[in-house]
Short mmCIF file of C-alpha atoms and ligand atoms in Angstrom, two decimals:
data_model
loop_
_atom_site.label_atom_id
_atom_site.label_comp_id
_atom_site.label_asym_id
_atom_site.label_seq_id
_atom_site.Cartn_x
_atom_site.Cartn_y
_atom_site.Cartn_z
CA MET A 1 0.00 0.00 0.00
CA ILE A 2 2.61 2.53 1.13
CA GLU A 3 6.30 2.08 0.57
CA VAL A 4 8.88 4.50 1.91
CA ARG A 5 12.53 4.20 1.02
CA ASP A 6 15.44 6.18 2.35
CA LEU A 7 13.26 9.20 3.02
CA HIS A 8 15.12 12.39 3.92
CA LYS A 9 13.75 15.80 4.75
CA ASN A 10 15.70 18.91 5.60
CA PHE A 11 14.36 22.27 6.68
CA GLY A 12 17.25 24.43 5.62
CA LYS A 13 20.20 23.06 7.56
CA LEU A 14 18.05 21.09 9.96
CA GLU A 15 17.88 17.39 9.07
CA VAL A 16 14.49 16.30 10.30
CA LEU A 17 14.16 12.93 8.57
CA ARG A 18 17.37 11.02 8.13
CA GLY A 19 16.63 7.95 6.09
CA ILE A 20 13.30 6.34 6.78
CA ASP A 21 12.31 2.95 5.38
CA ALA A 22 8.85 1.66 5.99
CA LYS A 23 6.19 -0.47 4.42
CA ILE A 24 2.55 -0.31 5.29
CA GLU A 25 0.26 -3.09 4.12
CA LYS A 26 -3.35 -2.79 3.16
CA GLY A 27 -5.64 -2.92 6.18
CA GLU A 28 -2.80 -2.41 8.61
CA VAL A 29 -2.93 0.01 11.53
CA VAL A 30 0.53 1.41 12.13
CA VAL A 31 1.14 3.54 15.19
CA VAL A 32 4.08 5.95 15.20
CA ILE A 33 5.49 6.96 18.55
CA GLY A 34 8.52 8.96 19.59
CA PRO A 35 9.67 12.05 21.46
CA SER A 36 8.65 15.57 20.45
CA GLY A 37 10.64 16.85 17.53
CA SER A 38 11.65 13.39 16.33
CA GLY A 39 10.00 14.00 12.96
CA LYS A 40 6.75 12.06 13.33
CA SER A 41 4.57 14.78 11.85
CA THR A 42 7.04 15.47 9.09
CA PHE A 43 7.10 11.78 8.20
CA LEU A 44 3.32 11.68 8.03
CA ARG A 45 3.16 14.87 6.00
CA CYS A 46 5.60 13.46 3.48
CA LEU A 47 3.10 10.67 2.81
CA ASN A 48 0.67 13.10 1.19
CA LEU A 49 3.27 15.61 0.11
CA LEU A 50 2.24 18.39 2.45
CA GLU A 51 6.01 18.37 2.88
CA ARG A 52 8.20 17.67 -0.09
CA PRO A 53 10.88 15.09 0.71
CA THR A 54 14.43 16.25 0.15
CA ARG A 55 15.32 12.83 -1.16
CA GLY A 56 14.15 9.26 -1.13
CA GLU A 57 11.08 7.54 -2.40
CA VAL A 58 7.46 7.38 -1.34
CA LYS A 59 5.15 5.06 -3.23
CA ILE A 60 1.44 4.69 -2.72
CA GLU A 61 -0.06 1.66 -4.45
CA GLY A 62 3.03 1.46 -6.56
CA LYS A 63 2.85 5.09 -7.72
CA SER A 64 5.79 7.25 -6.86
CA LEU A 65 4.72 10.53 -5.27
CA LEU A 66 7.84 12.31 -6.43
CA ASP A 67 7.55 11.30 -10.05
CA PRO A 68 6.76 14.55 -11.92
CA SER A 69 4.08 12.76 -13.94
CA THR A 70 2.13 11.83 -10.80
CA ASP A 71 -0.96 13.95 -10.24
CA ILE A 72 -0.59 14.76 -6.57
CA ASN A 73 -4.15 16.01 -6.23
CA LYS A 74 -5.34 12.64 -7.43
CA ILE A 75 -3.13 10.84 -4.90
CA ARG A 76 -4.32 13.05 -2.06
CA GLN A 77 -7.90 11.99 -2.73
CA ASP A 78 -6.84 8.50 -1.71
CA VAL A 79 -4.96 9.63 1.39
CA GLY A 80 -7.14 11.16 4.10
CA MET A 81 -5.53 13.25 6.80
CA VAL A 82 -6.71 14.19 10.27
CA PHE A 83 -4.91 16.99 12.05
CA GLN A 84 -4.20 17.71 15.67
CA HIS A 85 -6.09 20.99 15.49
CA PHE A 86 -8.95 19.64 13.35
CA ASN A 87 -8.63 22.40 10.71
CA LEU A 88 -12.33 22.43 9.99
CA PHE A 89 -13.46 25.20 7.66
CA PRO A 90 -14.99 27.72 10.07
CA HIS A 91 -17.07 29.52 7.44
CA LYS A 92 -18.84 26.32 6.36
CA THR A 93 -21.42 24.26 8.20
CA VAL A 94 -20.58 20.74 9.29
CA ILE A 95 -22.26 19.20 6.28
CA GLU A 96 -20.63 21.70 3.91
CA ASN A 97 -17.25 20.86 5.43
CA ILE A 98 -17.86 17.26 4.46
CA THR A 99 -19.45 17.73 1.05
CA LEU A 100 -17.20 20.48 -0.34
CA ALA A 101 -14.35 18.32 -1.60
CA PRO A 102 -16.53 15.48 -2.95
CA ILE A 103 -18.51 18.07 -4.94
CA LYS A 104 -15.63 20.25 -6.14
CA VAL A 105 -12.93 17.64 -6.50
CA LYS A 106 -14.81 14.47 -7.38
CA GLY A 107 -17.70 16.14 -9.14
CA LEU A 108 -20.39 14.49 -7.06
CA SER A 109 -23.83 16.07 -7.19
CA GLN A 110 -25.05 18.03 -4.19
CA ASN A 111 -27.52 15.25 -3.37
CA GLU A 112 -25.08 12.38 -3.68
CA ALA A 113 -22.56 14.23 -1.55
CA ARG A 114 -25.09 15.10 1.13
CA GLU A 115 -26.40 11.58 1.31
CA ARG A 116 -22.91 10.21 1.79
CA ALA A 117 -22.09 12.95 4.31
CA MET A 118 -25.17 12.11 6.38
CA GLU A 119 -24.15 8.44 6.44
CA LEU A 120 -20.73 9.45 7.70
CA LEU A 121 -22.16 11.83 10.29
CA GLU A 122 -24.41 9.02 11.43
CA ARG A 123 -21.38 6.84 11.77
CA VAL A 124 -19.45 9.31 13.91
CA GLY A 125 -22.61 10.04 15.91
CA LEU A 126 -23.15 13.63 14.85
CA ALA A 127 -26.07 13.50 12.44
CA ASP A 128 -27.91 16.12 14.50
CA LYS A 129 -25.06 18.62 14.03
CA ALA A 130 -25.16 18.69 10.22
CA GLU A 131 -26.27 22.29 9.97
CA CYS A 132 -24.11 23.66 12.80
CA PHE A 133 -21.00 25.71 12.33
CA PRO A 134 -17.75 24.21 13.69
CA ALA A 135 -17.41 26.97 16.29
CA SER A 136 -20.42 25.60 18.14
CA LEU A 137 -18.93 22.10 18.52
CA SER A 138 -16.77 20.66 21.28
CA GLY A 139 -13.24 19.56 20.45
CA GLY A 140 -14.20 15.90 20.30
CA GLN A 141 -17.10 16.67 18.00
CA LYS A 142 -14.87 18.77 15.76
CA GLN A 143 -12.41 15.95 15.42
CA ARG A 144 -15.15 13.47 14.58
CA VAL A 145 -16.39 15.83 11.88
CA ALA A 146 -12.83 16.11 10.58
CA ILE A 147 -12.64 12.34 10.35
CA ALA A 148 -15.96 12.23 8.50
CA ARG A 149 -14.70 14.94 6.15
CA ALA A 150 -11.63 12.91 5.28
CA LEU A 151 -13.66 9.73 4.87
CA ALA A 152 -16.03 11.47 2.45
CA MET A 153 -13.39 11.21 -0.25
CA ASN A 154 -13.33 7.41 0.21
CA PRO A 155 -9.61 7.34 0.90
CA LYS A 156 -7.63 4.14 0.86
CA VAL A 157 -5.38 5.27 3.70
CA MET A 158 -6.01 7.55 6.66
CA LEU A 159 -3.22 9.51 8.31
CA PHE A 160 -3.79 10.77 11.86
CA ASP A 161 -1.40 13.30 13.39
CA GLU A 162 -1.99 13.31 17.14
CA PRO A 163 -5.75 13.44 16.68
CA THR A 164 -6.47 13.54 20.42
CA SER A 165 -3.63 15.74 21.69
CA ALA A 166 -5.65 18.94 21.58
CA LEU A 167 -8.66 17.42 23.33
CA ASP A 168 -9.86 17.57 26.90
CA PRO A 169 -9.43 14.14 28.52
CA GLU A 170 -13.15 13.40 28.60
CA MET A 171 -13.37 13.75 24.83
CA ILE A 172 -10.48 11.54 23.87
CA LYS A 173 -12.46 8.34 24.06
CA GLU A 174 -15.18 9.38 21.60
CA VAL A 175 -12.54 10.09 18.97
CA LEU A 176 -10.56 6.93 19.66
CA ASP A 177 -13.79 4.93 19.45
CA VAL A 178 -14.43 6.25 15.95
CA MET A 179 -10.88 5.36 14.98
CA LYS A 180 -11.23 1.86 16.43
CA ASP A 181 -14.40 1.41 14.48
CA LEU A 182 -12.58 2.45 11.33
CA ALA A 183 -9.74 0.06 12.02
CA SER A 184 -12.06 -2.87 12.57
CA ASP A 185 -13.64 -1.97 9.26
CA GLY A 186 -10.32 -2.69 7.59
CA MET A 187 -9.12 0.86 6.94
CA THR A 188 -5.39 1.24 6.44
CA MET A 189 -4.23 3.74 9.05
CA VAL A 190 -1.04 5.48 10.08
CA VAL A 191 -1.49 7.08 13.48
CA VAL A 192 0.89 9.34 15.35
CA THR A 193 -0.28 9.31 18.94
CA HIS A 194 0.67 9.33 22.57
CA GLU A 195 -2.32 7.14 23.43
CA MET A 196 -0.49 3.97 24.31
CA ARG A 197 -3.63 2.06 25.16
CA PHE A 198 -4.95 2.73 21.71
CA ALA A 199 -1.63 1.62 20.24
CA ARG A 200 -1.82 -1.67 22.14
CA GLU A 201 -5.44 -2.39 21.44
CA VAL A 202 -5.73 -1.28 17.85
CA GLY A 203 -2.22 -1.14 16.44
CA ASP A 204 -0.90 -3.98 14.32
CA ARG A 205 2.55 -2.53 14.37
CA VAL A 206 4.36 0.22 16.27
CA LEU A 207 7.18 2.33 14.88
CA PHE A 208 9.43 4.12 17.32
CA MET A 209 11.02 7.24 15.87
CA ASP A 210 13.83 9.30 17.27
CA GLU A 211 15.95 12.01 15.66
CA GLY A 212 14.54 11.43 12.21
CA LYS A 213 14.95 7.69 12.10
CA ILE A 214 12.89 4.64 12.88
CA LEU A 215 14.90 3.08 15.68
CA GLU A 216 12.67 0.15 16.40
CA GLU A 217 9.53 -1.48 15.11
CA GLY A 218 7.40 -4.42 16.04
CA THR A 219 4.04 -5.54 17.32
CA PRO A 220 2.66 -3.56 20.25
CA GLU A 221 3.55 -6.47 22.58
CA GLU A 222 7.15 -6.52 21.36
CA ILE A 223 7.58 -2.77 21.67
CA PHE A 224 5.76 -2.24 24.94
CA GLU A 225 6.64 -5.45 26.81
CA ASN A 226 10.10 -6.04 25.54
CA PRO A 227 11.72 -3.03 23.84
CA GLN A 228 15.19 -3.73 22.51
CA ASN A 229 16.61 -0.30 21.80
CA PRO A 230 17.73 1.67 24.87
CA ARG A 231 16.13 4.83 23.44
CA THR A 232 12.79 3.05 23.15
CA LYS A 233 13.10 1.88 26.74
CA GLU A 234 13.91 5.35 27.92
CA PHE A 235 11.02 6.91 25.99
CA LEU A 236 8.52 4.33 27.21
CA SER A 237 9.65 4.62 30.79
CA LYS A 238 8.93 8.33 30.62
CA ILE A 239 5.45 8.11 29.23
CA LEU A 240 4.01 4.90 30.67
CA MET B 1 -12.98 91.41 9.60
CA ASP B 2 -15.85 89.81 7.86
CA LYS B 3 -18.45 87.59 9.52
CA LEU B 4 -19.13 84.11 8.18
CA ASN B 5 -22.28 84.04 6.15
CA PHE B 6 -23.35 80.57 5.11
CA SER B 7 -26.50 81.79 3.43
CA ILE B 8 -24.40 82.55 0.33
CA VAL B 9 -23.92 78.82 -0.12
CA ILE B 10 -27.61 78.00 -0.15
CA PRO B 11 -28.35 78.89 -3.78
CA TYR B 12 -25.57 76.46 -4.75
CA ILE B 13 -26.37 73.68 -2.35
CA HIS B 14 -27.51 71.35 -5.14
CA LEU B 15 -23.94 71.49 -6.49
CA PHE B 16 -22.67 70.19 -3.18
CA PHE B 17 -25.17 67.37 -3.05
CA ARG B 18 -24.43 66.40 -6.62
CA GLY B 19 -20.70 66.65 -5.94
CA ALA B 20 -21.02 64.47 -2.87
CA LEU B 21 -22.90 61.88 -4.88
CA THR B 22 -20.24 61.82 -7.61
CA ALA B 23 -17.48 61.64 -5.02
CA PHE B 24 -19.27 58.66 -3.55
CA GLU B 25 -19.71 57.06 -6.98
CA ILE B 26 -16.09 57.53 -7.97
CA THR B 27 -14.96 56.11 -4.66
CA LEU B 28 -17.23 53.09 -4.78
CA LEU B 29 -16.24 52.18 -8.34
CA ALA B 30 -12.58 52.82 -7.58
CA VAL B 31 -12.69 50.58 -4.51
CA LEU B 32 -14.32 47.80 -6.53
CA ILE B 33 -11.61 48.08 -9.18
CA GLY B 34 -9.07 48.26 -6.37
CA ILE B 35 -10.40 45.04 -4.85
CA VAL B 36 -10.19 43.17 -8.15
CA ILE B 37 -6.67 44.43 -8.91
CA GLY B 38 -5.60 44.12 -5.29
CA THR B 39 -6.77 40.51 -4.99
CA PHE B 40 -4.65 39.45 -7.95
CA MET B 41 -1.69 41.61 -6.94
CA GLY B 42 -1.87 40.47 -3.33
CA MET B 43 -1.94 36.81 -4.35
CA GLY B 44 0.70 37.49 -7.02
CA LYS B 45 3.05 38.83 -4.36
CA MET B 46 2.89 35.41 -2.74
CA SER B 47 3.30 33.47 -5.98
CA ARG B 48 5.92 30.78 -6.28
CA ILE B 49 6.82 32.11 -9.72
CA PHE B 50 9.52 34.74 -9.43
CA VAL B 51 8.44 36.88 -12.38
CA VAL B 52 4.87 37.10 -11.11
CA ARG B 53 6.05 37.92 -7.62
CA PHE B 54 8.42 40.55 -8.94
CA LEU B 55 5.86 42.25 -11.20
CA CYS B 56 3.20 42.35 -8.52
CA SER B 57 5.62 43.67 -5.91
CA ALA B 58 6.81 46.30 -8.39
CA TYR B 59 3.22 47.43 -9.00
CA VAL B 60 2.55 47.79 -5.30
CA GLU B 61 5.82 49.62 -4.64
CA VAL B 62 5.38 52.07 -7.51
CA ILE B 63 1.76 52.83 -6.59
CA ARG B 64 2.57 53.33 -2.95
CA GLY B 65 5.80 55.16 -3.59
CA THR B 66 4.38 57.94 -5.79
CA PRO B 67 1.79 60.62 -5.02
CA LEU B 68 -1.76 59.97 -6.11
CA LEU B 69 -1.94 63.47 -7.55
CA VAL B 70 0.94 62.75 -9.91
CA GLN B 71 -0.64 59.42 -10.91
CA LEU B 72 -3.87 61.21 -11.68
CA LEU B 73 -2.09 63.83 -13.79
CA ILE B 74 -0.18 61.16 -15.70
CA PHE B 75 -3.41 59.32 -16.32
CA TYR B 76 -5.42 62.27 -17.52
CA PHE B 77 -2.88 64.56 -19.14
CA GLY B 78 0.04 62.22 -19.81
CA LEU B 79 -1.57 59.14 -21.33
CA PRO B 80 -3.43 60.89 -24.19
CA GLN B 81 -0.04 61.82 -25.60
CA ILE B 82 0.64 58.10 -26.16
CA LEU B 83 -2.89 56.84 -26.68
CA GLY B 84 -3.82 59.60 -29.11
CA PHE B 85 -7.14 60.21 -27.37
CA THR B 86 -8.26 61.64 -24.04
CA ILE B 87 -9.95 59.48 -21.46
CA PRO B 88 -13.04 61.36 -20.28
CA GLU B 89 -12.81 62.77 -16.74
CA PHE B 90 -15.10 60.33 -15.00
CA PRO B 91 -13.51 57.06 -16.20
CA ALA B 92 -10.08 58.66 -15.88
CA ALA B 93 -10.74 59.55 -12.25
CA VAL B 94 -12.25 56.16 -11.47
CA LEU B 95 -9.47 54.24 -13.18
CA ALA B 96 -6.65 56.28 -11.69
CA LEU B 97 -8.11 56.01 -8.19
CA GLY B 98 -8.90 52.31 -8.74
CA ILE B 99 -5.41 51.50 -9.91
CA ASN B 100 -4.04 53.44 -6.99
CA SER B 101 -6.33 51.68 -4.57
CA GLY B 102 -5.24 48.32 -6.06
CA GLY B 103 -1.76 48.89 -4.67
CA TYR B 104 -3.06 49.41 -1.16
CA VAL B 105 -5.70 46.71 -1.36
CA ALA B 106 -2.99 44.25 -2.47
CA GLU B 107 -1.36 44.66 0.92
CA ILE B 108 -4.72 44.29 2.65
CA VAL B 109 -5.41 41.10 0.69
CA ARG B 110 -1.98 39.74 1.46
CA GLY B 111 -2.43 40.51 5.13
CA GLY B 112 -5.85 38.87 5.07
CA ILE B 113 -4.57 35.71 3.43
CA LEU B 114 -1.61 35.47 5.78
CA ALA B 115 -3.97 35.87 8.72
CA VAL B 116 -5.84 32.69 7.75
CA ASP B 117 -4.47 29.76 9.71
CA LYS B 118 -2.16 27.75 7.50
CA GLY B 119 -3.87 24.54 8.59
CA GLN B 120 -6.78 25.63 6.40
CA MET B 121 -4.74 25.38 3.23
CA GLU B 122 -3.28 22.09 4.36
CA ALA B 123 -6.69 20.62 5.14
CA ALA B 124 -8.02 21.74 1.76
CA ARG B 125 -5.03 20.37 -0.13
CA SER B 126 -5.10 17.11 1.81
CA LEU B 127 -8.63 16.60 0.47
CA GLY B 128 -7.32 16.79 -3.07
CA MET B 129 -8.26 20.39 -3.85
CA THR B 130 -5.97 22.27 -6.18
CA TYR B 131 -4.25 25.42 -4.96
CA ALA B 132 -6.79 27.51 -6.89
CA GLN B 133 -9.77 25.64 -5.43
CA ALA B 134 -8.37 25.92 -1.92
CA MET B 135 -7.87 29.67 -2.42
CA ARG B 136 -11.32 30.20 -3.86
CA TYR B 137 -13.45 28.11 -1.50
CA ILE B 138 -11.45 28.11 1.71
CA ILE B 139 -8.80 30.82 2.02
CA LEU B 140 -10.22 33.87 0.27
CA PRO B 141 -13.67 33.76 1.91
CA GLN B 142 -12.00 33.72 5.31
CA ALA B 143 -9.39 36.27 4.30
CA PHE B 144 -12.10 38.57 3.00
CA LYS B 145 -13.75 38.65 6.38
CA LYS B 146 -10.47 39.75 7.94
CA MET B 147 -10.06 42.31 5.18
CA ILE B 148 -13.35 44.11 5.79
CA PRO B 149 -12.13 46.52 8.51
CA PRO B 150 -9.01 47.65 6.58
CA LEU B 151 -11.07 47.84 3.38
CA GLY B 152 -13.42 50.16 5.21
CA ASN B 153 -10.46 52.40 6.05
CA GLU B 154 -9.35 52.25 2.43
CA PHE B 155 -12.80 53.41 1.36
CA VAL B 156 -12.62 56.40 3.68
CA THR B 157 -9.12 57.29 2.50
CA LEU B 158 -10.21 57.03 -1.11
CA LEU B 159 -13.31 59.13 -0.52
CA LYS B 160 -11.09 61.90 0.77
CA ASN B 161 -8.59 61.37 -2.03
CA SER B 162 -11.33 61.63 -4.63
CA SER B 163 -11.13 65.39 -4.01
CA LEU B 164 -7.95 65.29 -6.10
CA ALA B 165 -10.11 64.61 -9.15
CA THR B 166 -10.73 68.35 -9.01
CA THR B 167 -7.35 68.83 -10.65
CA ILE B 168 -8.55 67.17 -13.83
CA GLY B 169 -11.60 69.40 -13.78
CA PHE B 170 -14.04 66.77 -12.69
CA PRO B 171 -17.15 68.24 -10.99
CA GLU B 172 -17.05 66.41 -7.70
CA LEU B 173 -17.49 67.84 -4.23
CA THR B 174 -14.31 69.90 -3.93
CA ARG B 175 -14.82 71.27 -7.41
CA ALA B 176 -18.31 72.41 -6.40
CA ALA B 177 -16.76 74.40 -3.55
CA GLN B 178 -14.24 75.91 -5.96
CA ILE B 179 -16.99 77.02 -8.32
CA VAL B 180 -19.02 78.56 -5.55
CA ALA B 181 -15.95 80.29 -4.16
CA GLY B 182 -15.26 81.74 -7.60
CA ASN B 183 -18.78 82.94 -8.09
CA THR B 184 -19.25 84.53 -4.66
CA TYR B 185 -15.68 85.73 -4.06
CA ARG B 186 -16.06 84.12 -0.64
CA PRO B 187 -13.90 80.97 -0.37
CA PHE B 188 -14.22 80.23 3.32
CA GLU B 189 -17.90 79.25 3.51
CA PRO B 190 -17.98 76.98 0.44
CA TYR B 191 -14.81 75.13 1.46
CA LEU B 192 -16.07 74.71 5.00
CA THR B 193 -19.31 73.39 3.55
CA ALA B 194 -17.39 70.89 1.40
CA ALA B 195 -15.41 69.81 4.44
CA ALA B 196 -18.66 69.30 6.35
CA PHE B 197 -20.03 67.15 3.51
CA TYR B 198 -16.90 64.98 3.48
CA PHE B 199 -16.97 64.73 7.23
CA VAL B 200 -20.60 63.62 7.37
CA MET B 201 -19.92 61.00 4.71
CA THR B 202 -16.80 59.57 6.30
CA VAL B 203 -18.25 59.57 9.78
CA SER B 204 -21.46 57.86 8.73
CA PHE B 205 -19.51 55.33 6.73
CA SER B 206 -17.22 54.58 9.67
CA TRP B 207 -20.26 54.20 11.88
CA LEU B 208 -21.77 51.73 9.38
CA MET B 209 -18.50 49.80 9.30
CA SER B 210 -18.39 49.52 13.07
CA ILE B 211 -21.83 47.89 12.96
CA VAL B 212 -20.69 45.47 10.26
CA GLU B 213 -17.57 44.66 12.25
CA ARG B 214 -19.60 43.96 15.35
CA ARG B 215 -21.82 41.62 13.35
CA LEU B 216 -18.77 39.85 11.95
CA ALA B 217 -17.21 39.48 15.35
CA ALA B 218 -20.45 38.00 16.64
CA SER B 219 -20.53 35.39 13.87
CA ASP B 220 -17.09 34.08 14.76
N1 LIG C 1 8.10 23.91 8.29
C1 LIG C 1 9.16 23.75 9.11
N2 LIG C 1 10.22 24.56 9.01
C2 LIG C 1 11.30 24.40 9.79
N3 LIG C 1 11.42 23.45 10.73
C3 LIG C 1 10.41 22.59 10.88
C4 LIG C 1 9.22 22.69 10.09
N4 LIG C 1 8.37 21.70 10.46
C5 LIG C 1 9.00 21.03 11.43
N5 LIG C 1 10.23 21.54 11.70
C6 LIG C 1 11.18 21.04 12.69
O1 LIG C 1 11.38 19.67 12.43
C7 LIG C 1 11.55 18.95 13.62
C8 LIG C 1 10.58 17.77 13.62
O2 LIG C 1 9.27 18.28 13.63
P1 LIG C 1 8.01 17.34 13.66
O3 LIG C 1 6.84 18.25 13.77
O4 LIG C 1 8.04 16.40 12.53
O5 LIG C 1 8.21 16.55 15.00
P2 LIG C 1 7.18 15.65 15.81
O6 LIG C 1 7.87 14.36 16.05
O7 LIG C 1 5.88 15.62 15.10
O8 LIG C 1 7.04 16.40 17.18
P3 LIG C 1 5.77 16.64 18.11
O9 LIG C 1 5.59 15.42 18.92
O10 LIG C 1 6.17 17.82 18.93
O11 LIG C 1 4.60 16.92 17.21
C9 LIG C 1 11.33 19.91 14.76
O12 LIG C 1 12.59 20.30 15.23
C10 LIG C 1 10.64 21.09 14.10
O13 LIG C 1 10.99 22.28 14.74
MG1 LIG C 2 3.96 16.40 15.47
#
């Protein structure tokens, strides 16, 4: 599904990613953990080219993202992204947030798009909020709308960048529940998170990143019960 | 010393009202032109393409770095020399003021766009929208809301600057005062009257804007 080879990213002189290799299979839930500043977000953002890699290769379903002939807007339709700060469109209602891209990008009719959007809102438990503006929603509700918005494009992969980090503790669960539901539905997911319980319960594989590299990877049991790399041990001892 | 006698203005008062109306018209049209030009120039200044960025920056710098009066004179008296025909006063005034306003609006637009959280562009692009679609549906509508207060100021500035159209002989508000001053040999009253007209217009417009701004703030 996703293949990353020798991925490097520099911001000026700062080397943020220093050679990342990773493979993500269809239907897999991969959790990325690591200390702040280790490059987790940058890695995720390279997967839909919100950041342009300095060098290396990223392939999604065999298509190279960096090949000049690749239509990146086409690729992005298949790669949904959920942000830490939701990034809902504040001037649009909930339903408009969800239907805008399907209508403008995929050319769906208003009715088709709305029907699909209502299904998704139903799924994330917010059907009654369709006509509200984002400002009137709680953080957890915003994030669930953001997930529905990404799903409306029928992506093949979903990227989550710390989707619960900006939420009050009592709202974390409602968002994680939606993500669990997605995972059990077979969605391919790459999730950057500090929610270790979620990683254990839902993750198929955990990647530990530090200083722009993947230092260790394995099943949640392997990483959490029996970490090999001293940096992984140190990180886990701090957060668990 | 002579006493002020505003009754001399009364026979001419229709000139002032008509002048005020034209000043308002010129300003409104010029601001609209300014918004169109300014939107493209403001976005152009942020373009990834060097030539576009350079040309748009040059436009803004030249407009802002030269006096409006000189621009107006070039437009009305200078251009015919090259074009071979004169642009009539009204379109000349509107165009010159509009082009001038475009330079200032460009900065307002740029400021408005930069004030939109950059996560908005990222969210739009991550959904597969092109840069143009993201600008049109997501960024500009939000930027425009942030631009409304400074655009209101621009309107007021331009309304006052429209008095410069007098120099190309256009019968707007200041010109009305000039005519009355000439006819009555009393300049003080007509100019004070013109000032009062401008003042009433700018103050009522500012008052209107403050209501709009309050509404906007409430809808956030
Ligand atoms: N656009 C940018 N320009 C310059 N430096 C950047 C940019 N984006 C990220 N960085 C730097 O790259 C490094 C890695 O950032 P990144 O956001 O990928 O880390 P992270 O692992 O997601 O951290 P966190 O857990 O805090 O979100 C940081 O030092 C950050 O300051
Ligand atoms: Mg991050």
